[in-house]
Short mmCIF file of C-alpha atoms and ligand atoms in Angstrom, two decimals:
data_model
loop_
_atom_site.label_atom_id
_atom_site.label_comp_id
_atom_site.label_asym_id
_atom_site.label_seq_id
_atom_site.Cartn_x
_atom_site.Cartn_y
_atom_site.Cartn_z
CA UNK K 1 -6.24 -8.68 -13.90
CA UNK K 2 -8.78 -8.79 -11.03
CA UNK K 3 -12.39 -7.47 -12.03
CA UNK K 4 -12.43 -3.20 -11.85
CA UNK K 5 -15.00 -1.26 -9.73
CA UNK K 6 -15.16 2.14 -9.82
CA UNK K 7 -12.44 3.70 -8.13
CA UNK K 8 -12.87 6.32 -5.10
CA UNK K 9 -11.30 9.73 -5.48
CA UNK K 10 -9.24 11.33 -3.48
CA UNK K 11 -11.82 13.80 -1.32
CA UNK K 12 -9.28 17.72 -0.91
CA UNK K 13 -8.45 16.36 2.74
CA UNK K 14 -6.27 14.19 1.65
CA UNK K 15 -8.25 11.45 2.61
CA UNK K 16 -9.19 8.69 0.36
CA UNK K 17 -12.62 8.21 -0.99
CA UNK K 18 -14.34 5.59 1.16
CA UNK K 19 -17.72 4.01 0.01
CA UNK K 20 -19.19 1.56 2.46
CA UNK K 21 -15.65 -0.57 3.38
CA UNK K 22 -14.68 -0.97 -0.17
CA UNK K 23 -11.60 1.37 -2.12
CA UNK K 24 -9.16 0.58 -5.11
CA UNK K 25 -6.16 2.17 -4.87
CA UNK K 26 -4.17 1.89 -8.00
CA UNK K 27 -0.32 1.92 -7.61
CA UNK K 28 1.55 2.96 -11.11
CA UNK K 29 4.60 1.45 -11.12
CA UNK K 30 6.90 1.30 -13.66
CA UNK K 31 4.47 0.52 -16.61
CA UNK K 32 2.90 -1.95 -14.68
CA UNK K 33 -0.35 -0.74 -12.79
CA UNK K 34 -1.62 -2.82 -9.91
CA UNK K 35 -4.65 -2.56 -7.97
CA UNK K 36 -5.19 -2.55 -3.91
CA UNK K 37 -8.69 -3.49 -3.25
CA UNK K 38 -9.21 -2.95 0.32
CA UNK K 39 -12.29 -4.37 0.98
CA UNK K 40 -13.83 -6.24 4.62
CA UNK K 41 -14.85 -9.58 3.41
CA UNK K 42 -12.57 -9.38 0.32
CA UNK K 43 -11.35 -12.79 1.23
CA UNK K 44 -14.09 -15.41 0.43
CA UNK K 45 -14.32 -13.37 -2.73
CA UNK K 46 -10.93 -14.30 -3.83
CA UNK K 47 -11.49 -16.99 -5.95
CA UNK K 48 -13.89 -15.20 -8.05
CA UNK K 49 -11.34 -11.89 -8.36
CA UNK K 50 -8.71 -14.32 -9.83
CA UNK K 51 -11.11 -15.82 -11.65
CA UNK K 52 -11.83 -12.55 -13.61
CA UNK K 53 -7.82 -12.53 -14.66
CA UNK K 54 -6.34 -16.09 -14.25
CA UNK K 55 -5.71 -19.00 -17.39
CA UNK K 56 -4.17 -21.50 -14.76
CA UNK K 57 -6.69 -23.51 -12.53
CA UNK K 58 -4.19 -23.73 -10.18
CA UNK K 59 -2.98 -21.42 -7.67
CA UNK K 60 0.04 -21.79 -5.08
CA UNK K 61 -0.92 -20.33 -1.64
CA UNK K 62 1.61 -19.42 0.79
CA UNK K 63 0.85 -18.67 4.61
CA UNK K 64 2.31 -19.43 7.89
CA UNK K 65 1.74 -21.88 10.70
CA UNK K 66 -0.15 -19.20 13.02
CA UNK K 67 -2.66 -17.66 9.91
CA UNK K 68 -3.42 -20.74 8.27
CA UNK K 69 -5.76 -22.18 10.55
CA UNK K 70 -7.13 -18.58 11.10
CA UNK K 71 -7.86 -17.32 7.52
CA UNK K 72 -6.46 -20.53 5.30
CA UNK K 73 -10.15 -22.42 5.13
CA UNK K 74 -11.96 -19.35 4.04
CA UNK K 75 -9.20 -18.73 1.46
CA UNK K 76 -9.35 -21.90 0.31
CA UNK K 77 -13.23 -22.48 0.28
CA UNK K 78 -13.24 -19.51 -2.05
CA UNK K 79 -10.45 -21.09 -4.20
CA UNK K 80 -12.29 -24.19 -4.35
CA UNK K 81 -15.63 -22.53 -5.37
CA UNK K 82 -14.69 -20.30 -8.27
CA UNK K 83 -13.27 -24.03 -9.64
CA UNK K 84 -9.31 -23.58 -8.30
CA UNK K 85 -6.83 -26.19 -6.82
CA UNK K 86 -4.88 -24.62 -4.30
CA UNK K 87 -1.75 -26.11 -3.59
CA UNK K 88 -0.84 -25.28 -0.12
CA UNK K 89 2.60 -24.24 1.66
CA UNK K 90 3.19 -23.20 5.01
CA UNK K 91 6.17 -21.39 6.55
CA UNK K 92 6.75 -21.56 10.71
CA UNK K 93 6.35 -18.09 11.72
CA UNK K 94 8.82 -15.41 12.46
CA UNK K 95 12.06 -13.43 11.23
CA UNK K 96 14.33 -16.21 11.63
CA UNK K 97 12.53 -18.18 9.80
CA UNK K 98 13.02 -15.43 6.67
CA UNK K 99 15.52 -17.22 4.99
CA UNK K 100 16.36 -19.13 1.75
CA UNK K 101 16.15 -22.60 4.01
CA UNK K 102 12.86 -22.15 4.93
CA UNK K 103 11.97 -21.13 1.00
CA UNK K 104 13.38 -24.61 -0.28
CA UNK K 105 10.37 -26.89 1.19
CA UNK K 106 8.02 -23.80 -0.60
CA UNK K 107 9.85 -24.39 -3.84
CA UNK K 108 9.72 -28.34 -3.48
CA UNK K 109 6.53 -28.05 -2.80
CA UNK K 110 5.27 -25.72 -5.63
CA UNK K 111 7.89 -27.34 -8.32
CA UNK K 112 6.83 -30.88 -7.59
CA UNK K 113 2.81 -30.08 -8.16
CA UNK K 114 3.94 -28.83 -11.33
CA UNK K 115 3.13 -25.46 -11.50
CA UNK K 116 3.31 -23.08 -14.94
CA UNK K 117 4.10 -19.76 -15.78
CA UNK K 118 0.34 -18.83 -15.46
CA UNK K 119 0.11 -19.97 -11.92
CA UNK K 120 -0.33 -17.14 -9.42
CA UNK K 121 1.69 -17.25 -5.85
CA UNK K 122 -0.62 -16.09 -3.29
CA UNK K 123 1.09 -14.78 0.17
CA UNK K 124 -1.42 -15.10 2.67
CA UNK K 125 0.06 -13.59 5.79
CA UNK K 126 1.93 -10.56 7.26
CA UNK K 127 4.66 -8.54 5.80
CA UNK K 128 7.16 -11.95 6.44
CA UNK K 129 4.77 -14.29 4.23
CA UNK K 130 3.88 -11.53 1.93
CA UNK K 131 8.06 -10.91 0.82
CA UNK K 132 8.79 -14.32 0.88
CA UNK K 133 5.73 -15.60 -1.60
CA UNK K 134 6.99 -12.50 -3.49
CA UNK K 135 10.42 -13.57 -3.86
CA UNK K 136 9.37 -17.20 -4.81
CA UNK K 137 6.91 -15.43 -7.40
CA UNK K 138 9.98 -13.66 -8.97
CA UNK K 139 12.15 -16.46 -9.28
CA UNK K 140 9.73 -20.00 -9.41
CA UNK K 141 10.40 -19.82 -13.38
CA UNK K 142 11.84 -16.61 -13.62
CA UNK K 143 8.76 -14.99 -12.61
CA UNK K 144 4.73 -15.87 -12.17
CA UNK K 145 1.85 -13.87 -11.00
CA UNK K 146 1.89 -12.60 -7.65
CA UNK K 147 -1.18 -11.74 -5.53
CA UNK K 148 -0.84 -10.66 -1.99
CA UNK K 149 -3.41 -10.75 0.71
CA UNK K 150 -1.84 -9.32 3.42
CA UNK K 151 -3.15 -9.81 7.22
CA UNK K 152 -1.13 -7.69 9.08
CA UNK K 153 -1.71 -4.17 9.09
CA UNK K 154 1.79 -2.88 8.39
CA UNK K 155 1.72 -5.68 5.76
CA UNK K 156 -1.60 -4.37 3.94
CA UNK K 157 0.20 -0.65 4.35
CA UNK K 158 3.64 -0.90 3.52
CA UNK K 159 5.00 -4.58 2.96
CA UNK K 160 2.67 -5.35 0.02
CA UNK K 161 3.10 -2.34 -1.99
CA UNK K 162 6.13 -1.21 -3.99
CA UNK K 163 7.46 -4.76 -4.97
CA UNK K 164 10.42 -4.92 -2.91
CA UNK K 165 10.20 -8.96 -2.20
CA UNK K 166 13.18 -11.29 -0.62
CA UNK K 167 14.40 -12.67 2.46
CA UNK K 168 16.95 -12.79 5.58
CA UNK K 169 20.80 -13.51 5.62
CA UNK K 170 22.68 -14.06 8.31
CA UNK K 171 25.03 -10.94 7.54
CA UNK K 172 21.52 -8.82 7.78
CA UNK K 173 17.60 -8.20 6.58
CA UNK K 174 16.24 -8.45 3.27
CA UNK K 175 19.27 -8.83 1.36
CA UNK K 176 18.62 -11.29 -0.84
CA UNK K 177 15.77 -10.13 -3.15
CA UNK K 178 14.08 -8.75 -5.90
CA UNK K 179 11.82 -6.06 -7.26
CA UNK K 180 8.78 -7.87 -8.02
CA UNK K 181 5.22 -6.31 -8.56
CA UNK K 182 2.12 -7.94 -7.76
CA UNK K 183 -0.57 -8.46 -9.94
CA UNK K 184 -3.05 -7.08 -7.46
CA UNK K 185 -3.34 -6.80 -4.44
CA UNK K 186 -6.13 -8.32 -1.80
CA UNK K 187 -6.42 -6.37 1.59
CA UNK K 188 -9.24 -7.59 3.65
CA UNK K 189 -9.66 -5.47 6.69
CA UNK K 190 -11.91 -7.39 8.80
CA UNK K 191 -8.74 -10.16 9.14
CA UNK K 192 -7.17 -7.31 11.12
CA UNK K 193 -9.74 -8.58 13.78
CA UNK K 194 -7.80 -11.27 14.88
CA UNK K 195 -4.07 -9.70 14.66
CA UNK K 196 -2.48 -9.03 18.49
CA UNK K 197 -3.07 -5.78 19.53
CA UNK K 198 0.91 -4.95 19.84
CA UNK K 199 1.38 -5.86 15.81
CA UNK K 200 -1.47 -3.55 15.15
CA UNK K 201 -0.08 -0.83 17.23
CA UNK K 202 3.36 -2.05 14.76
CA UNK K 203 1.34 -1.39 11.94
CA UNK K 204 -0.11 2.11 13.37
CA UNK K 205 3.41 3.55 13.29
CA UNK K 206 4.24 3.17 9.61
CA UNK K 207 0.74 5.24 9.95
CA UNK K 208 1.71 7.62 11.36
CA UNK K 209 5.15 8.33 9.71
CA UNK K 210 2.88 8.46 6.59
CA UNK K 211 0.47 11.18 7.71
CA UNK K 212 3.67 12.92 9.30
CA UNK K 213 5.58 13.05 5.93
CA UNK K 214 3.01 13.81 3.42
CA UNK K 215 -0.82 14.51 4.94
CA UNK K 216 -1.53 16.96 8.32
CA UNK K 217 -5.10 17.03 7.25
CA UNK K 218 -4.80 12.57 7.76
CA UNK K 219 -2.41 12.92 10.82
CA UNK K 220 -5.94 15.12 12.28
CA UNK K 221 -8.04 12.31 11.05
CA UNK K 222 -6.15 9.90 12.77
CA UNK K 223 -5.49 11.79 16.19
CA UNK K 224 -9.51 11.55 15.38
CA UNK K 225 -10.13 8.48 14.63
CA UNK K 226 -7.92 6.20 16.51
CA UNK K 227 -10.23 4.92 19.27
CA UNK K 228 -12.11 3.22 16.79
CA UNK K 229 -9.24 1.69 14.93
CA UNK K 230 -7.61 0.38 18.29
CA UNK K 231 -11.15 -1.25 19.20
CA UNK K 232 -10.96 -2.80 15.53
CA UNK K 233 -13.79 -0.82 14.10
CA UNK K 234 -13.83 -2.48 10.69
CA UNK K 235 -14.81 0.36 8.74
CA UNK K 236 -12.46 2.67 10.26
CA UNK K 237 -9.80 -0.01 9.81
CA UNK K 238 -10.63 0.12 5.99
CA UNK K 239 -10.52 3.90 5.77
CA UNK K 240 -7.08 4.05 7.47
CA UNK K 241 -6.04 0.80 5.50
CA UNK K 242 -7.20 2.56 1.96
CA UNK K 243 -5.71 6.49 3.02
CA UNK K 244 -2.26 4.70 3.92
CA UNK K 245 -1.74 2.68 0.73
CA UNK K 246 -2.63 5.68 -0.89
CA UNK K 247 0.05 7.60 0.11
CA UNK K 248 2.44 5.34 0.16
CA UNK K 249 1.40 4.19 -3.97
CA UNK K 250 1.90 7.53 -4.45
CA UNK K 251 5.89 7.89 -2.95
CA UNK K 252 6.35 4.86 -4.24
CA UNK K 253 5.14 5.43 -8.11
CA UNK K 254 7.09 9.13 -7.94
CA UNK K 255 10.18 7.25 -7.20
CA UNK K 256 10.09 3.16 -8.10
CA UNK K 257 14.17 2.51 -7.42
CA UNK K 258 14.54 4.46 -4.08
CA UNK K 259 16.50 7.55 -5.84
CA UNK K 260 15.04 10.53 -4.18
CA UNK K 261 11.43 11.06 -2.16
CA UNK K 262 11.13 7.65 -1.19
CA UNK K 263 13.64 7.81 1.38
CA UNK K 264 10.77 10.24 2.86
CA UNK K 265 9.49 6.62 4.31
CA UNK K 266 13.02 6.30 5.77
CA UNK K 267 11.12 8.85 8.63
CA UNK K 268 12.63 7.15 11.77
CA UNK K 269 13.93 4.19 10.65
CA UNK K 270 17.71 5.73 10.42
CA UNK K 271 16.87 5.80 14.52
CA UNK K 272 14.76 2.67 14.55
CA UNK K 273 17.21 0.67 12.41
CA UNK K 274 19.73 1.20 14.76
CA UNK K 275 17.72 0.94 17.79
CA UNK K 276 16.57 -2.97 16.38
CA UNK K 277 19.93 -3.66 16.24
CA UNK K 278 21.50 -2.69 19.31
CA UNK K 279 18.99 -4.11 21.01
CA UNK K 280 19.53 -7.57 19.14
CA UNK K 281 15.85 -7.24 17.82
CA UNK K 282 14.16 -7.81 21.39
CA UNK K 283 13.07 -4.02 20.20
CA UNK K 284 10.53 -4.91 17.24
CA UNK K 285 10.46 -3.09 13.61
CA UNK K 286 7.46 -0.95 14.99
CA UNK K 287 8.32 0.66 18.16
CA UNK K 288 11.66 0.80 17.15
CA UNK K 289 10.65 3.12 14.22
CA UNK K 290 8.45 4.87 17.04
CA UNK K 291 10.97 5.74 19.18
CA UNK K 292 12.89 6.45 16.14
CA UNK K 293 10.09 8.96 15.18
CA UNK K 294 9.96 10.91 18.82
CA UNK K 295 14.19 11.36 18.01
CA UNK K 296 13.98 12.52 14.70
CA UNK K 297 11.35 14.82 15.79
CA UNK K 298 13.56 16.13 18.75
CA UNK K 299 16.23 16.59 17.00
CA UNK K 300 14.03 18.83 13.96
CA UNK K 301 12.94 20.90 17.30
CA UNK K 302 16.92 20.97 18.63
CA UNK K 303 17.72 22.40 15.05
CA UNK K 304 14.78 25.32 14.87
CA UNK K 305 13.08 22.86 12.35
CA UNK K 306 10.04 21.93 14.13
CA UNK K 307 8.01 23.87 16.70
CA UNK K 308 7.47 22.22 19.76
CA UNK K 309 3.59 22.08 19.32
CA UNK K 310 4.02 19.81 16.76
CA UNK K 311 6.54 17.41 18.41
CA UNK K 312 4.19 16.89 21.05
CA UNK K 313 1.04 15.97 18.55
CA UNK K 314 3.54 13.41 17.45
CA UNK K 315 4.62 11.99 20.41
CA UNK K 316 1.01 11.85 22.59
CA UNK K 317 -0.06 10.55 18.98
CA UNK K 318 2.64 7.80 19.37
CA UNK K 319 1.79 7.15 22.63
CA UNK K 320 -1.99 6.62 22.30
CA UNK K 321 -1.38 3.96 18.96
CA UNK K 322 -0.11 1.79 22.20
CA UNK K 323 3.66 2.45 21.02
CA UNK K 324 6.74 3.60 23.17
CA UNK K 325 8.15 7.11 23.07
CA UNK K 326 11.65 6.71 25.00
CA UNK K 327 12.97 4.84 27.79
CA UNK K 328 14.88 2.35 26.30
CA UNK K 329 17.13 0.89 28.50
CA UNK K 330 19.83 0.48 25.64
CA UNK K 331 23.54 2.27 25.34
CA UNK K 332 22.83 5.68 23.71
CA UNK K 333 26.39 5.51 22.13
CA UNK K 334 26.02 2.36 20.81
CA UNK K 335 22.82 3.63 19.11
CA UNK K 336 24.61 6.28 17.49
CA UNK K 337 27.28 4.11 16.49
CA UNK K 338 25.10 1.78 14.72
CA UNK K 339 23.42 4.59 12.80
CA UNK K 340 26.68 5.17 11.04
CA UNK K 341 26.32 2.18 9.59
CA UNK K 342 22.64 1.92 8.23
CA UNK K 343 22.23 1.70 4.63
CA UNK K 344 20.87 5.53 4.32
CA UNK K 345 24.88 7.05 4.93
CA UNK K 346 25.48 8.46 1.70
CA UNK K 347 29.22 9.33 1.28
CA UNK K 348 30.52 9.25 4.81
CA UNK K 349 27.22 11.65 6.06
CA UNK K 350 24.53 10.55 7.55
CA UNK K 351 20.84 11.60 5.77
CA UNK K 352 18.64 12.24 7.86
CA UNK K 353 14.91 13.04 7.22
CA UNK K 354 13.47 15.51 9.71
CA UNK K 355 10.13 16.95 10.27
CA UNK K 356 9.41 20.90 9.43
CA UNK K 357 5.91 20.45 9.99
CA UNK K 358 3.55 18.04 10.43
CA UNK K 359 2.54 16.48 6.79
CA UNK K 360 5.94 17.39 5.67
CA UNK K 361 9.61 15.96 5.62
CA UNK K 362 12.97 17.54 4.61
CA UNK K 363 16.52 15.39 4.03
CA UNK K 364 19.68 16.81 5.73
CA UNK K 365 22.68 15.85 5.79
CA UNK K 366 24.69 18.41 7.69
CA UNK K 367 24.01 17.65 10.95
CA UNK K 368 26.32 17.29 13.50
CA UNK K 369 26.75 14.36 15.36
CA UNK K 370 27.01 15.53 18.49
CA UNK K 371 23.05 16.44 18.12
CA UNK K 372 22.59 13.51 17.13
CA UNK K 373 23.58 12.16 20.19
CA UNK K 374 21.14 14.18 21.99
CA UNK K 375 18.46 13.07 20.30
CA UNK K 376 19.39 9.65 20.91
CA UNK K 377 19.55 10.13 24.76
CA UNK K 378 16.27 11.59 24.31
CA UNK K 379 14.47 7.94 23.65
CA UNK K 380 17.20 5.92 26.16
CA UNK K 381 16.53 5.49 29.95
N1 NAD R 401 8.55 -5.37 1.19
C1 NAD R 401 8.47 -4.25 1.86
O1 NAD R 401 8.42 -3.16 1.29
C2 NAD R 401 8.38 -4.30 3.36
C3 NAD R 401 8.00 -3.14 4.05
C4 NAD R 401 7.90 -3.25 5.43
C5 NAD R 401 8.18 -4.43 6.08
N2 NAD R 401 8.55 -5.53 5.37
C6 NAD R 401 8.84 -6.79 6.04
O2 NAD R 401 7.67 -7.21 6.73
C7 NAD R 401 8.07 -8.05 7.81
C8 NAD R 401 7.23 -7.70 9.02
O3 NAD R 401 5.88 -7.89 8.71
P1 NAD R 401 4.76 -7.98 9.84
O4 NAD R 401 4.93 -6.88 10.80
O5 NAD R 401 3.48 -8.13 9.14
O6 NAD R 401 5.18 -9.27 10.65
P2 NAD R 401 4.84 -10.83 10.48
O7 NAD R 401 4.69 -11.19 9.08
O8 NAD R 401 5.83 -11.55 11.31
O9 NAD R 401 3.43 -10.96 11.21
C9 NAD R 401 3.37 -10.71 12.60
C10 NAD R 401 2.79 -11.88 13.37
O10 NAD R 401 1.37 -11.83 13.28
C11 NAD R 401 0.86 -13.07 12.81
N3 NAD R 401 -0.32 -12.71 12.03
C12 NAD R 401 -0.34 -12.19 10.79
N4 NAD R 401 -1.59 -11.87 10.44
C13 NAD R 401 -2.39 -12.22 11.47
C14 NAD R 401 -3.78 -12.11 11.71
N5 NAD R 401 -4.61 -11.54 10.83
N6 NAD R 401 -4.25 -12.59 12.89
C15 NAD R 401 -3.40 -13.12 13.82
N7 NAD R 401 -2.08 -13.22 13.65
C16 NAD R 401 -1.58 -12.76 12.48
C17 NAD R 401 1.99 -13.69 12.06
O11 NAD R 401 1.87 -15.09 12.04
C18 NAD R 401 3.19 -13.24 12.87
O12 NAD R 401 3.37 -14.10 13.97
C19 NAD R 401 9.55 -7.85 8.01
O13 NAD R 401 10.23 -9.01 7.61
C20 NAD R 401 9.89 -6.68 7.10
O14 NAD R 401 11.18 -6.79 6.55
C21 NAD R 401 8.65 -5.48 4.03
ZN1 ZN R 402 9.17 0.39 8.52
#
């Protein structure tokens, strides 16, 4: 829908063509081909991207209480200019507040202003505004446009593409939802500026598990490049933000419904899962799947996977993004208990997706859980 430009290609590194800040990154999914434009600025050009695509004159805008006031007036003076009416909603910040309470204001809200099928839902906000907007764009009237602009980094690289929308219930995360794809896509890099420097480092380690399953040539561009990206260099925040959606449009449009490669993004996350929940979430979503990283690659090196080399580029890589590599002062058994119940156990055995080499991943499920274990008391104090 938005306006095309031309589109980048892929340079034989692996990395993504970059011209001056601005890449679109088109993500195939299931008939229904959406753009990523990852561009610095890309915000107070919004109105006139929709413009390009939208019949409604209206547009329902979702953010949260702490992005708002930080990237809500330039939104909305762009909304305003290319002739739009934006009809504001704004959700108090954090997971708890991921539920279907929180979404009934946002529907009273959007219902009550009257808005039609042609009225786009835009999420303005990190990867918690960005799933709930989706899920109210796949159900306000059994489904309207939906046009993120993520402002978190691990929203703009993972959260906003592959459709997976919905919220919190109390029996766990994300289970109430629905596969819905956007329409496009707005990632404005320069809005990374003003993100905490611990949710960027959050952000850096669905990176990294990206370069580590699929690109060695991009894990040595990061190792490279990471100084700038952790002083919020906005170009090199663009190049990383453009070479991660990349690869993950790419797992995602070989494998829409989660039936094979995409549990390649699993990387860590069987670890980190259970890490966030034995440690009753005080351990966030990104150093959990850190840690979870350093244990999957132990164990690949325990098993005569991995060569040691490699599991220290990972770990001093870890390190350095300003993320934790062990230590946790959290019950080792309890960890491993809790990973035999995360979502990835496929008939009574635990999949696991290890590391043979840097840039690539392998899924085993044969693996004993006494190593396991090990690995486990590998990350815990
Ligand atoms: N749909 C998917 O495929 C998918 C993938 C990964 C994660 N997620 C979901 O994403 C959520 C986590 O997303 P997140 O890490 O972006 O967290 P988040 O949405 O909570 O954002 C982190 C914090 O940063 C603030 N913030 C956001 N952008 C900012 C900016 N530019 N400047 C200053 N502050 C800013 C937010 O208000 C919030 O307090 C989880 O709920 C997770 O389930 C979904
Ligand atoms: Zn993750």
């Amino acid at each position: 829908m938005p306006a095309t430009r031309s589109v980048p290609e892929p340079s034989p590194t692996g990395r993504v063509g970059y011209d001056g800040g601005v890449a679109i990154v088109t993500v195939n999914v299931l008939g229904s081909p959406y753009d990523v434009h990852v561009e610095p600025g890309i915000l107070a050009s919004a109105g006139a991207i929709l413009l390009a695509g939208s019949s409604s004159t209206r547009v329902a805008v979702l953010t949260d209480q702490i992005v708002g006031p930080l990237h809500g007036p330039a939104l909305a003076a762009s909304l305003r200019a290319a002739g739009f009416e934006p009809i504001l909603a704004t959700l108090p910040p954090g997971e708890a507040n991921k539920s279907l309470t929180a979404l009934l204001p946002v529907y009273d809200a959007f219902l009550s202003a009257k808005i039609e099928r042609s009225t786009p839902v835009l999420a303005l906000g990190g990867g918690i505004v960005c799933d709930m907007a989706g899920f109210v764009a796949a159900t306000l009237l059994r489904g309207v446009p939906f046009i993120p602009i993520p402002t978190t980094l691990l929203a703009m690289v993972d959260a906003s593409v592959g459709g997976k929308t919905g919220v919190n219930h109390g029996v766990g995360k994300n289970l109430i939802g629905a596969f819905h794809q956007p329409t496009a896509v707005l990632a404005d890099p320069a809005v990374l500026r003003t993100l905490p420097p611990a949710e960027l480092s959050g952000g850096l380690a669905e990176c990294i598990k990206h370069d580590l399953i699929r690109d060695a040539d991009g894990f040595a561009n990061l190792e490279r490049t990471l100084p700038e990206i952790l002083a919020g260099d906005v170009g090199a925040l663009a190049e990383l933000v453009a070479h991660n959606v990349r690869i993950k449009a790419a797992v995602v449009a070989a494998d829409p419904f989660e039936h094979g490669e995409r549990a390649h993004l699993n990387f860590g996350h069987t670890f980190g899962h259970a890490v966030e929940r034995v440690s009753d979430y005080a351990v966030g979503h990104g150093p959990a799947v850190a840690v979870g990283m350093v244990a999957a690659a132990a164990l690949a090196v325990d098993l005569g996977m991995l060569d040691g080399g490699s599991r220290d580029r990972l770990v001093t890589l870890i390190g350095r993004a300003g993320l934790p590599t062990g230590g946790l002062s959290l019950d080792a058994d309890a960890v491993v208990r809790a990973m035999g119940y995360d979502k990835k156990v496929s008939d009574g055995r635990l999949r696991l997706v290890l590391p043979d080499r840097i840039g690539h991943v392998v899924v085993r499920d044969d693996v004993p859980a006494a190593r396991v274990a090990a690995a486990v008391r590998r990350i815990t104090a």
